[in-house]
Amino acid sequence: MRAEDGERIAAALGGAVRRATTLAGGYSHETVLLELADRRVVARFGGGDPAIEAAVMRLAPVPVPEVLLVEADAMAIAFVEGTVLSRVLEERPDDAEGLGREVGRVIARIGDVRFDAPGFFTDATLTPGAQPPWSEQLVPFVEQCMAKTERLTPGERAAWLRRCAEQAPRLTAVEGDARLAHGDVNPKNILVTRGADGWRVTAVLDWEFAYAGSPYGDAANMARFGDGYPPGFLDGFDEAFAAHEPRHPEWREIGRVLDMFALSDLVTRPPGNDVADQAAAIIRSPWNVHL
């Protein structure tokens, strides 16, 4: 972020920057904490269309930061107190099951918002764009991704493409779903705090990948790197998510097929990206033999 960008955001909010601190952010954008005279705000630069993300956040039925300002290439949101879930899981592993239940309860509620059709939002009206069914999109999308990555060997790319083609028909079960999906549910995008009655989610962050579709993909996002969570977290998450959301007996399996889109995209990132390397390891592993 250039200093003048922060000053521009602060001036639009009626203040001046006293201090700016770069925060850990998403792959496609920069996130900066701006400390003004009377408050702290978080500015986001780059990434997807901030007007679409802001509209999604205003509609979301779960705790999110207040949207303060939207510009063509930036957005400012209110600072929310809380600790990133990934850190809490590391520091408080004995609380993992309770954290999982709280997070599962909140993430399941995202899908309560409904749209007229599935798809990716085209503008701030949150109108989903026309698209082929998910089952018809998976293989062509994976082919494009495999052509762009050198993280996998030719044999690994071919095997993954075959596996995706085998599993794509499962998506016909949810192709009529047109509910809000976050698109990037993981412990780094969730803030939590502990009160007298236990843990609670104070904010779900980073909605730039949100779309209209099946909530099962969000559950699979959370489970993707589940081997790194302390015991009990995913059990608690699944229990709470299933109590609110699933309408299909194979919701976990369908979610994992939906996650094939994200895994295929992740491995196209440049060398040295830890998350992309983890995604490649999953693609190479027999993680999906029971699908």
XYZ file of N, CA, C and O in Angstrom, residues 90-283:
776
model
N -4.279 -23.338 17.758
C -2.917 -23.681 18.138
C -2.702 -23.520 19.647
O -2.042 -24.362 20.279
N -3.269 -22.448 20.208
C -3.002 -22.121 21.606
C -3.950 -22.797 22.580
O -3.605 -22.993 23.754
N -5.158 -23.154 22.118
C -6.163 -23.739 23.007
C -6.722 -25.032 22.414
O -7.926 -25.151 22.182
N -5.883 -26.027 22.160
C -6.375 -27.250 21.522
C -7.427 -27.981 22.349
O -8.263 -28.693 21.781
N -7.406 -27.796 23.670
C -8.415 -28.465 24.502
C -9.816 -27.912 24.282
O -10.802 -28.556 24.657
N -9.905 -26.731 23.681
C -11.205 -26.116 23.403
C -11.694 -26.409 21.993
O -12.693 -25.835 21.546
N -11.007 -27.290 21.287
C -11.262 -27.468 19.856
C -12.690 -27.895 19.552
O -13.317 -27.372 18.618
N -13.240 -28.825 20.315
C -14.579 -29.312 19.980
C -15.631 -28.218 20.142
O -16.517 -28.057 19.296
N -15.538 -27.444 21.222
C -16.480 -26.342 21.413
C -16.337 -25.277 20.349
O -17.335 -24.723 19.867
N -15.103 -24.992 19.966
C -14.876 -24.049 18.876
C -15.487 -24.571 17.580
O -16.108 -23.821 16.820
N -15.324 -25.859 17.334
C -15.889 -26.443 16.121
C -17.395 -26.315 16.069
O -17.962 -25.990 15.026
N -18.049 -26.557 17.213
C -19.513 -26.439 17.228
C -19.957 -25.010 16.963
O -20.921 -24.778 16.222
N -19.282 -24.032 17.554
C -19.662 -22.638 17.338
C -19.428 -22.229 15.889
O -20.280 -21.590 15.260
N -18.289 -22.597 15.351
C -17.984 -22.227 13.967
C -18.923 -22.947 13.001
O -19.433 -22.351 12.041
N -19.206 -24.227 13.238
C -20.128 -24.957 12.377
C -21.519 -24.352 12.383
O -22.186 -24.272 11.344
N -21.961 -23.935 13.556
C -23.279 -23.296 13.672
C -23.345 -22.031 12.831
O -24.324 -21.792 12.101
N -22.305 -21.203 12.909
C -22.301 -19.930 12.185
C -22.168 -20.151 10.681
O -22.904 -19.547 9.885
N -21.240 -20.991 10.266
C -21.029 -21.209 8.832
C -22.269 -21.792 8.167
O -22.615 -21.432 7.043
N -22.987 -22.664 8.864
C -24.202 -23.241 8.293
C -25.249 -22.174 8.005
O -26.026 -22.299 7.048
N -25.278 -21.125 8.815
C -26.290 -20.078 8.638
C -26.081 -19.254 7.372
O -27.024 -18.619 6.876
N -24.879 -19.252 6.835
C -24.620 -18.477 5.620
C -25.574 -18.897 4.513
O -26.104 -18.070 3.758
N -25.833 -20.187 4.409
C -26.693 -20.697 3.352
C -28.164 -20.378 3.504
O -28.971 -20.769 2.646
N -28.550 -19.664 4.556
C -29.950 -19.266 4.698
C -30.370 -18.227 3.663
O -31.565 -18.040 3.405
N -29.406 -17.526 3.074
C -29.705 -16.512 2.054
C -29.879 -17.205 0.704
O -29.027 -17.993 0.290
N -30.954 -16.898 0.014
C -31.276 -17.560 -1.253
C -31.303 -16.561 -2.416
O -31.634 -15.391 -2.234
N -30.974 -17.079 -3.587
C -30.980 -16.289 -4.815
C -31.845 -16.992 -5.860
O -32.294 -18.118 -5.657
N -32.065 -16.317 -6.968
C -32.938 -16.865 -8.013
C -32.268 -17.980 -8.810
O -32.956 -18.815 -9.415
N -30.945 -17.973 -8.855
C -30.231 -18.971 -9.658
C -28.822 -19.118 -9.100
O -28.304 -18.201 -8.452
N -28.176 -20.256 -9.352
C -26.783 -20.398 -8.928
C -25.844 -19.653 -9.858
O -26.187 -19.356 -11.010
N -24.657 -19.347 -9.363
C -23.653 -18.700 -10.202
C -22.845 -17.677 -9.438
O -23.051 -17.437 -8.243
N -21.925 -17.067 -10.148
C -21.070 -16.038 -9.561
C -21.701 -14.667 -9.786
O -22.294 -14.406 -10.841
N -21.581 -13.793 -8.804
C -22.249 -12.501 -8.855
C -21.581 -11.584 -9.879
O -20.354 -11.478 -9.933
N -22.402 -10.923 -10.675
C -21.884 -10.095 -11.768
C -21.692 -8.641 -11.374
O -20.907 -7.923 -11.988
N -22.419 -8.185 -10.350
C -22.294 -6.799 -9.923
C -22.854 -6.671 -8.515
O -23.215 -7.661 -7.876
N -22.934 -5.442 -8.028
C -23.342 -5.196 -6.648
C -24.816 -5.482 -6.385
O -25.242 -5.465 -5.225
N -25.591 -5.761 -7.434
C -26.973 -6.193 -7.205
C -27.030 -7.658 -6.791
O -28.097 -8.175 -6.463
N -25.879 -8.335 -6.853
C -25.762 -9.756 -6.516
C -26.648 -10.624 -7.408
O -27.287 -11.571 -6.967
N -26.621 -10.273 -8.682
C -27.299 -11.086 -9.689
C -26.329 -12.160 -10.181
O -25.269 -11.831 -10.722
N -26.650 -13.438 -9.998
C -25.741 -14.483 -10.485
C -25.723 -14.525 -12.013
O -26.765 -14.435 -12.662
N -24.539 -14.649 -12.570
C -24.421 -14.755 -14.008
C -24.838 -16.126 -14.501
O -24.726 -17.129 -13.791
N -25.336 -16.182 -15.745
C -25.729 -17.459 -16.335
C -24.503 -18.361 -16.484
O -23.408 -17.888 -16.809
N -24.692 -19.656 -16.253
C -23.582 -20.578 -16.345
C -24.094 -21.996 -16.590
O -25.249 -22.307 -16.301
N -23.227 -22.883 -17.087
C -23.607 -24.297 -17.201
C -23.729 -24.907 -15.809
O -23.227 -24.350 -14.825
N -24.352 -26.054 -15.685
C -24.412 -26.736 -14.392
C -23.005 -27.034 -13.870
O -22.063 -27.230 -14.643
N -22.879 -27.087 -12.534
C -21.573 -27.343 -11.922
C -20.964 -28.645 -12.441
O -19.741 -28.729 -12.654
N -21.790 -29.670 -12.637
C -21.274 -30.965 -13.078
C -20.632 -30.873 -14.459
O -19.727 -31.654 -14.786
N -21.086 -29.929 -15.285
C -20.512 -29.744 -16.612
C -19.322 -28.801 -16.597
O -18.533 -28.781 -17.547
N -19.172 -28.036 -15.538
C -18.061 -27.086 -15.441
C -16.786 -27.723 -14.913
O -15.681 -27.262 -15.219
N -16.928 -28.744 -14.072
C -15.765 -29.231 -13.325
C -14.625 -29.689 -14.228
O -13.482 -29.228 -14.088
N -14.898 -30.582 -15.160
C -13.815 -31.129 -15.978
C -13.140 -30.064 -16.838
O -11.903 -29.972 -16.854
N -13.873 -29.208 -17.573
C -13.187 -28.159 -18.337
C -12.354 -27.224 -17.455
O -11.258 -26.809 -17.846
N -12.877 -26.911 -16.260
C -12.126 -26.039 -15.351
C -10.838 -26.718 -14.898
O -9.766 -26.100 -14.892
N -10.922 -27.971 -14.528
C -9.735 -28.701 -14.083
C -8.725 -28.828 -15.223
O -7.511 -28.698 -15.009
N -9.199 -29.049 -16.436
C -8.293 -29.123 -17.592
C -7.500 -27.834 -17.734
O -6.277 -27.864 -17.970
N -8.183 -26.689 -17.592
C -7.490 -25.399 -17.690
C -6.438 -25.258 -16.596
O -5.315 -24.801 -16.845
N -6.806 -25.641 -15.381
C -5.872 -25.512 -14.259
C -4.667 -26.437 -14.434
O -3.523 -26.040 -14.187
N -4.911 -27.666 -14.853
C -3.807 -28.611 -15.018
C -2.843 -28.167 -16.115
O -1.643 -28.454 -16.061
N -3.356 -27.443 -17.098
C -2.493 -26.941 -18.165
C -1.599 -25.800 -17.689
O -0.583 -25.497 -18.326
N -1.964 -25.197 -16.547
C -1.212 -24.027 -16.059
C -0.259 -24.347 -14.917
O 0.506 -23.483 -14.513
N -0.317 -25.538 -14.360
C 0.504 -25.834 -13.193
C 1.672 -26.747 -13.537
O 1.548 -27.661 -14.359
N 2.824 -26.470 -12.912
C 3.972 -27.362 -12.993
C 4.241 -28.005 -11.636
O 5.249 -28.679 -11.449
N 3.313 -27.792 -10.708
C 3.477 -28.328 -9.356
C 3.217 -29.842 -9.328
O 3.660 -30.530 -8.422
N 2.488 -30.335 -10.311
C 2.168 -31.749 -10.411
C 2.821 -32.346 -11.652
O 3.005 -31.653 -12.662
N 3.154 -33.620 -11.575
C 3.725 -34.291 -12.744
C 2.625 -34.545 -13.772
O 1.434 -34.517 -13.446
N 3.003 -34.809 -15.026
C 1.975 -35.129 -16.027
C 1.083 -36.283 -15.603
O -0.134 -36.251 -15.818
N 1.662 -37.305 -14.981
C 0.857 -38.436 -14.533
C -0.109 -38.048 -13.433
O -1.269 -38.502 -13.417
N 0.344 -37.188 -12.511
C -0.523 -36.732 -11.425
C -1.652 -35.861 -11.957
O -2.797 -35.964 -11.497
N -1.343 -35.030 -12.935
C -2.382 -34.180 -13.528
C -3.435 -35.035 -14.232
O -4.641 -34.789 -14.106
N -2.996 -36.035 -14.973
C -3.934 -36.904 -15.692
C -4.799 -37.703 -14.717
O -6.010 -37.864 -14.933
N -4.183 -38.192 -13.652
C -4.944 -38.971 -12.666
C -5.984 -38.102 -11.966
O -7.110 -38.546 -11.714
N -5.620 -36.859 -11.649
C -6.562 -35.951 -10.989
C -7.725 -35.609 -11.922
O -8.880 -35.577 -11.505
N -7.422 -35.379 -13.177
C -8.480 -35.072 -14.139
C -9.443 -36.253 -14.270
O -10.670 -36.061 -14.311
N -8.915 -37.473 -14.300
C -9.795 -38.643 -14.374
C -10.675 -38.732 -13.134
O -11.871 -39.040 -13.233
N -10.089 -38.463 -11.977
C -10.859 -38.553 -10.736
C -11.968 -37.507 -10.724
O -13.105 -37.792 -10.300
N -11.678 -36.309 -11.171
C -12.699 -35.260 -11.227
C -13.814 -35.643 -12.195
O -15.000 -35.400 -11.917
N -13.458 -36.221 -13.325
C -14.471 -36.646 -14.297
C -15.364 -37.733 -13.712
O -16.580 -37.755 -13.953
N -14.785 -38.630 -12.918
C -15.576 -39.681 -12.278
C -16.570 -39.114 -11.276
O -17.692 -39.611 -11.148
N -16.152 -38.070 -10.565
C -16.952 -37.547 -9.461
C -17.910 -36.431 -9.876
O -18.857 -36.128 -9.150
N -17.695 -35.813 -11.025
C -18.527 -34.680 -11.451
C -20.019 -34.967 -11.411
O -20.814 -34.092 -11.015
N -20.496 -36.171 -11.791
C -21.947 -36.417 -11.755
C -22.569 -36.258 -10.378
O -23.787 -36.030 -10.279
N -21.794 -36.373 -9.309
C -22.345 -36.170 -7.969
C -22.940 -34.772 -7.804
O -23.837 -34.561 -6.984
N -22.434 -33.814 -8.557
C -22.872 -32.427 -8.386
C -24.276 -32.184 -8.910
O -24.871 -31.137 -8.630
N -24.830 -33.128 -9.667
C -26.209 -32.947 -10.135
C -27.183 -32.866 -8.960
O -28.262 -32.292 -9.090
N -26.794 -33.402 -7.819
C -27.679 -33.397 -6.648
C -27.879 -32.002 -6.074
O -28.861 -31.758 -5.366
N -26.953 -31.074 -6.368
C -27.047 -29.739 -5.762
C -27.067 -28.630 -6.814
O -26.932 -27.453 -6.481
N -27.263 -28.993 -8.079
C -27.183 -27.964 -9.111
C -28.342 -26.985 -9.062
O -28.251 -25.896 -9.611
N -29.416 -27.327 -8.371
C -30.506 -26.381 -8.208
C -30.327 -25.460 -7.023
O -31.083 -24.494 -6.868
N -29.333 -25.728 -6.185
C -29.099 -24.882 -5.017
C -28.623 -23.499 -5.453
O -27.723 -23.373 -6.292
N -29.226 -22.478 -4.883
C -28.829 -21.097 -5.185
C -28.807 -20.326 -3.869
O -29.539 -19.364 -3.674
N -27.966 -20.808 -2.970
C -27.845 -20.187 -1.653
C -26.477 -19.559 -1.495
O -25.525 -19.901 -2.210
N -26.365 -18.638 -0.559
C -25.098 -17.941 -0.372
C -24.034 -18.904 0.126
O -24.248 -19.651 1.079
N -22.886 -18.888 -0.537
C -21.720 -19.656 -0.115
C -20.549 -18.691 0.016
O -20.355 -17.811 -0.841
N -19.783 -18.836 1.068
C -18.644 -17.945 1.318
C -17.540 -18.183 0.305
O -16.938 -17.241 -0.219
N -17.227 -19.438 0.043
C -16.243 -19.766 -0.974
C -14.816 -19.888 -0.487
O -13.947 -20.338 -1.245
N -14.522 -19.515 0.763
C -13.151 -19.600 1.268
C -13.165 -19.741 2.791
O -12.461 -19.032 3.503
N -13.952 -20.684 3.290
C -14.066 -20.887 4.734
C -12.819 -21.610 5.247
O -12.532 -22.730 4.825
N -12.084 -20.961 6.119
C -10.913 -21.582 6.746
C -10.599 -20.818 8.029
O -11.101 -19.707 8.236
N -9.782 -21.382 8.919
C -9.548 -20.747 10.228
C -8.896 -19.374 10.174
O -8.950 -18.640 11.164
N -8.286 -19.011 9.055
C -7.680 -17.683 8.957
C -8.706 -16.606 8.613
O -8.400 -15.415 8.698
N -9.903 -17.014 8.231
C -10.948 -16.056 7.859
C -12.052 -15.961 8.901
O -13.149 -15.486 8.604
N -11.763 -16.407 10.117
C -12.770 -16.382 11.180
C -12.154 -15.810 12.448
O -11.085 -16.258 12.883
N -12.822 -14.829 13.029
C -12.407 -14.258 14.310
C -13.314 -14.794 15.409
O -14.536 -14.877 15.226
N -12.711 -15.141 16.539
C -13.489 -15.639 17.666
C -13.050 -14.920 18.941
O -11.960 -14.355 19.015
N -13.919 -14.964 19.930
C -13.585 -14.429 21.248
C -14.247 -15.303 22.295
O -15.262 -15.958 22.021
N -13.673 -15.323 23.482
C -14.199 -16.162 24.555
C -14.907 -15.291 25.585
O -14.334 -14.336 26.100
N -16.151 -15.640 25.862
C -16.929 -14.934 26.870
C -17.306 -15.857 28.007
O -16.847 -17.005 28.092
N -18.178 -15.383 28.879
C -18.586 -16.168 30.041
C -19.299 -17.447 29.648
O -19.254 -18.449 30.376
N -19.977 -17.432 28.499
C -20.733 -18.602 28.060
C -20.001 -19.422 27.007
O -20.592 -20.255 26.335
N -18.705 -19.165 26.824
C -17.907 -19.946 25.880
C -17.472 -19.142 24.663
O -17.597 -17.918 24.623
N -16.976 -19.847 23.676
C -16.469 -19.200 22.467
C -17.608 -18.757 21.556
O -18.637 -19.423 21.468
N -17.390 -17.643 20.886
C -18.344 -17.193 19.878
C -17.591 -16.569 18.710
O -16.499 -15.991 18.883
N -18.162 -16.678 17.547
C -17.594 -16.060 16.344
C -17.953 -14.578 16.344
O -19.123 -14.219 16.465
N -16.954 -13.719 16.220
C -17.213 -12.279 16.154
C -17.223 -11.746 14.723
O -17.796 -10.700 14.470
N -16.606 -12.473 13.794
C -16.644 -12.027 12.394
C -16.185 -13.135 11.462
O -15.248 -13.879 11.775
N -16.866 -13.246 10.334
C -16.413 -14.062 9.206
C -15.868 -13.078 8.178
O -16.570 -12.146 7.760
N -14.617 -13.258 7.779
C -13.911 -12.295 6.946
C -13.763 -12.780 5.502
O -14.031 -13.936 5.187
N -13.318 -11.874 4.640
C -12.893 -12.178 3.267
C -13.960 -12.898 2.446
O -13.901 -14.106 2.209
N -14.899 -12.114 1.921
C -16.021 -12.644 1.145
C -15.816 -12.476 -0.355
O -16.775 -12.570 -1.125
N -14.607 -12.274 -0.817
C -14.393 -11.964 -2.233
C -14.709 -13.131 -3.164
O -14.909 -12.938 -4.363
N -14.759 -14.362 -2.641
C -15.050 -15.519 -3.483
C -16.492 -16.003 -3.324
O -16.839 -17.098 -3.805
N -17.337 -15.226 -2.685
C -18.714 -15.650 -2.437
C -19.483 -15.838 -3.748
O -19.221 -15.163 -4.751
N -20.443 -16.753 -3.717
C -21.250 -17.049 -4.898
C -22.573 -17.664 -4.457
O -22.786 -17.932 -3.261
N -23.454 -17.898 -5.398
C -24.714 -18.588 -5.122
C -24.556 -20.045 -5.529
O -24.197 -20.340 -6.664
N -24.801 -20.946 -4.574
C -24.623 -22.357 -4.862
C -24.988 -23.204 -3.670
O -25.933 -22.903 -2.945
N -24.204 -24.249 -3.424
C -24.467 -25.170 -2.321
C -23.570 -24.877 -1.133
O -22.351 -24.731 -1.290
N -24.123 -24.805 0.071
C -23.312 -24.596 1.273
C -22.373 -25.751 1.582
O -21.470 -25.600 2.403
N -22.583 -26.913 0.959
C -21.723 -28.050 1.258
C -20.265 -27.767 0.896
O -19.345 -28.327 1.500
N -20.063 -26.898 -0.089
C -18.706 -26.530 -0.447
C -17.998 -25.795 0.679
O -16.782 -25.952 0.872
N -18.742 -24.992 1.444
C -18.132 -24.279 2.571
C -17.679 -25.249 3.655
O -16.617 -25.082 4.256
N -18.479 -26.277 3.913
C -18.075 -27.282 4.896
C -16.816 -28.000 4.429
O -15.917 -28.296 5.233
N -16.724 -28.282 3.128
C -15.543 -28.947 2.595
C -14.327 -28.035 2.647
O -13.201 -28.510 2.851
N -14.528 -26.729 2.448
C -13.418 -25.782 2.599
C -12.791 -25.925 3.973
O -11.565 -25.977 4.122
N -13.642 -25.966 4.997
C -13.136 -26.058 6.357
C -12.425 -27.380 6.606
O -11.428 -27.445 7.319
N -12.913 -28.453 6.009
C -12.331 -29.774 6.243
C -11.089 -30.040 5.403
O -10.366 -31.008 5.665
N -10.826 -29.216 4.409
C -9.772 -29.497 3.426
C -8.429 -29.820 4.084
O -7.771 -30.798 3.741
N -8.004 -28.984 5.015
C -6.727 -29.206 5.698
C -6.964 -29.655 7.136
O -6.235 -29.289 8.055
N -7.988 -30.468 7.307
C -8.407 -30.874 8.635
C -7.385 -31.664 9.422
O -7.450 -31.710 10.657
N -6.424 -32.300 8.748
C -5.402 -33.056 9.463
C -4.558 -32.160 10.365
O -3.919 -32.649 11.300
N -4.568 -30.856 10.082
C -3.773 -29.941 10.893
C -4.513 -29.367 12.087
O -3.934 -28.597 12.863
N -5.792 -29.712 12.251
C -6.575 -29.187 13.373
C -6.419 -30.100 14.585
O -6.199 -31.306 14.446
N -6.587 -29.562 15.777
C -6.555 -30.422 16.965
C -7.749 -31.362 16.988
O -8.808 -31.060 16.420
N -7.613 -32.524 17.646
C -8.711 -33.487 17.706
C -9.982 -32.864 18.273
O -9.937 -32.100 19.236
N -11.103 -33.195 17.659
C -12.402 -32.725 18.133
C -12.960 -31.555 17.363
O -14.178 -31.355 17.334
N -12.094 -30.765 16.706
C -12.609 -29.566 16.031
C -13.560 -29.930 14.899
O -14.685 -29.430 14.835
N -13.127 -30.793 13.994
C -13.991 -31.136 12.864
C -15.215 -31.929 13.306
O -16.285 -31.800 12.708
N -15.080 -32.733 14.358
C -16.249 -33.436 14.884
C -17.307 -32.439 15.358
O -18.495 -32.580 15.059
N -16.866 -31.428 16.106
C -17.795 -30.405 16.570
C -18.375 -29.604 15.427
O -19.579 -29.296 15.410
N -17.531 -29.265 14.452
C -17.988 -28.501 13.287
C -19.046 -29.287 12.522
O -20.123 -28.761 12.208
N -18.756 -30.546 12.199
C -19.698 -31.363 11.426
C -21.028 -31.530 12.156
O -22.106 -31.476 11.545
N -20.953 -31.751 13.467
C -22.180 -31.940 14.235
C -23.072 -30.711 14.159
O -24.282 -30.809 13.914
N -22.489 -29.533 14.364
C -23.282 -28.304 14.352
C -23.749 -27.958 12.950
O -24.885 -27.508 12.752
N -22.880 -28.134 11.952
C -23.260 -27.848 10.569
C -24.418 -28.741 10.140
O -25.401 -28.279 9.561
N -24.307 -30.030 10.440
C -25.339 -30.980 10.030
C -26.660 -30.731 10.742
O -27.730 -30.984 10.181
N -26.611 -30.222 11.969
C -27.845 -29.962 12.708
C -28.659 -28.847 12.071
O -29.888 -28.799 12.199
N -27.997 -27.959 11.346
C -28.697 -26.808 10.757
C -28.939 -26.972 9.272
O -29.984 -26.577 8.761
N -27.969 -27.550 8.565
C -27.934 -27.374 7.128
C -28.256 -28.583 6.245
O -29.155 -28.498 5.418
N -27.544 -29.695 6.317
C -27.630 -30.677 5.231
C -29.035 -31.195 4.926
O -29.792 -31.544 5.818
N -29.327 -31.239 3.653
C -30.581 -31.770 3.150
C -30.338 -33.023 2.308
O -31.254 -33.547 1.702
N -29.088 -33.452 2.221
C -28.734 -34.604 1.411
C -27.863 -35.532 2.246
O -26.927 -35.081 2.913
N -28.111 -36.845 2.225
C -27.347 -37.756 3.075
C -25.857 -37.824 2.726
O -25.046 -38.217 3.568
N -25.482 -37.444 1.503
C -24.077 -37.484 1.093
C -23.487 -36.079 1.027
O -22.654 -35.777 0.177
N -23.877 -35.225 1.959
C -23.443 -33.829 1.897
C -21.924 -33.684 2.010
O -21.327 -32.827 1.347
N -21.288 -34.520 2.813
C -19.826 -34.427 2.944
C -19.149 -34.770 1.620
O -18.217 -34.073 1.185
N -19.580 -35.848 0.992
C -18.971 -36.281 -0.265
C -19.205 -35.259 -1.376
O -18.301 -34.960 -2.168
N -20.418 -34.721 -1.437
C -20.717 -33.706 -2.456
C -19.851 -32.468 -2.225
O -19.319 -31.868 -3.163
N -19.691 -32.087 -0.972
C -18.839 -30.939 -0.659
C -17.411 -31.161 -1.111
O -16.761 -30.248 -1.639
N -16.894 -32.364 -0.939
C -15.523 -32.634 -1.344
C -15.370 -32.573 -2.863
O -14.308 -32.197 -3.371
N -16.417 -32.949 -3.596
C -16.355 -32.801 -5.058
C -16.382 -31.320 -5.430
O -15.634 -30.880 -6.314
N -17.217 -30.541 -4.770
C -17.204 -29.093 -5.011
C -15.828 -28.503 -4.726
O -15.371 -27.582 -5.415
N -15.144 -29.040 -3.724
C -13.824 -28.521 -3.366
C -12.774 -28.861 -4.413
O -11.678 -28.302 -4.401
N -13.086 -29.750 -5.347
C -12.150 -30.040 -6.428
C -11.883 -28.799 -7.283
O -10.795 -28.649 -7.843
N -12.878 -27.922 -7.400
C -12.657 -26.655 -8.111
C -11.527 -25.876 -7.433
O -10.588 -25.415 -8.083
N -11.647 -25.700 -6.113
C -10.673 -24.893 -5.381
C -9.299 -25.549 -5.367
O -8.275 -24.874 -5.559
N -9.236 -26.847 -5.131
C -7.948 -27.540 -5.116
C -7.235 -27.393 -6.461
O -6.020 -27.150 -6.508
N -7.992 -27.513 -7.537
C -7.396 -27.403 -8.874
C -6.871 -25.996 -9.126
O -5.809 -25.818 -9.743
N -7.586 -25.001 -8.654
C -7.145 -23.618 -8.817
C -5.932 -23.314 -7.945
O -5.010 -22.620 -8.374
N -5.926 -23.829 -6.722
C -4.835 -23.542 -5.803
C -3.477 -23.969 -6.348
O -2.475 -23.265 -6.165
N -3.419 -25.106 -7.019
C -2.112 -25.598 -7.467
C -1.548 -24.804 -8.638
O -0.415 -25.049 -9.062
N -2.302 -23.845 -9.163
C -1.775 -22.998 -10.243
C -0.975 -21.815 -9.703
O -0.386 -21.072 -10.490
N -0.947 -21.636 -8.395
C -0.223 -20.493 -7.833
C 1.288 -20.680 -7.991
O 1.770 -21.810 -8.125
N 2.034 -19.580 -7.949
C 3.483 -19.661 -8.194
C 4.209 -20.522 -7.161
O 3.703 -20.759 -6.063
N 5.413 -20.972 -7.490
C 6.209 -21.763 -6.545
C 6.435 -20.995 -5.242
O 6.525 -19.772 -5.227
N 6.519 -21.749 -4.151
C 6.761 -21.129 -2.858
C 5.517 -20.808 -2.075
O 5.608 -20.307 -0.948
N 4.344 -21.085 -2.635
C 3.088 -20.832 -1.935
C 2.730 -22.065 -1.109
O 2.467 -23.133 -1.646
N 2.724 -21.908 0.225
C 2.518 -23.050 1.116
C 1.144 -23.689 0.936
O 1.005 -24.914 0.967
N 0.107 -22.858 0.768
C -1.246 -23.398 0.619
C -1.347 -24.199 -0.680
O -1.966 -25.275 -0.712
N -0.726 -23.705 -1.732
C -0.741 -24.432 -3.003
C -0.013 -25.768 -2.874
O -0.436 -26.782 -3.447
N 1.084 -25.776 -2.123
C 1.812 -27.022 -1.909
C 0.956 -28.023 -1.119
O 0.978 -29.227 -1.392
N 0.203 -27.529 -0.151
C -0.690 -28.403 0.607
C -1.785 -28.971 -0.294
O -2.152 -30.148 -0.183
N -2.315 -28.125 -1.180
C -3.346 -28.595 -2.108
C -2.790 -29.674 -3.027
O -3.464 -30.673 -3.315
N -1.557 -29.491 -3.482
C -0.942 -30.504 -4.338
C -0.784 -31.822 -3.597
O -0.987 -32.907 -4.176
N -0.439 -31.744 -2.317
C -0.291 -32.967 -1.525
C -1.623 -33.705 -1.406
O -1.670 -34.944 -1.445
N -2.714 -32.963 -1.274
C -4.036 -33.595 -1.200
C -4.377 -34.259 -2.527
O -4.897 -35.383 -2.566
N -4.090 -33.578 -3.629
C -4.378 -34.148 -4.941
C -3.597 -35.449 -5.151
O -4.106 -36.411 -5.735
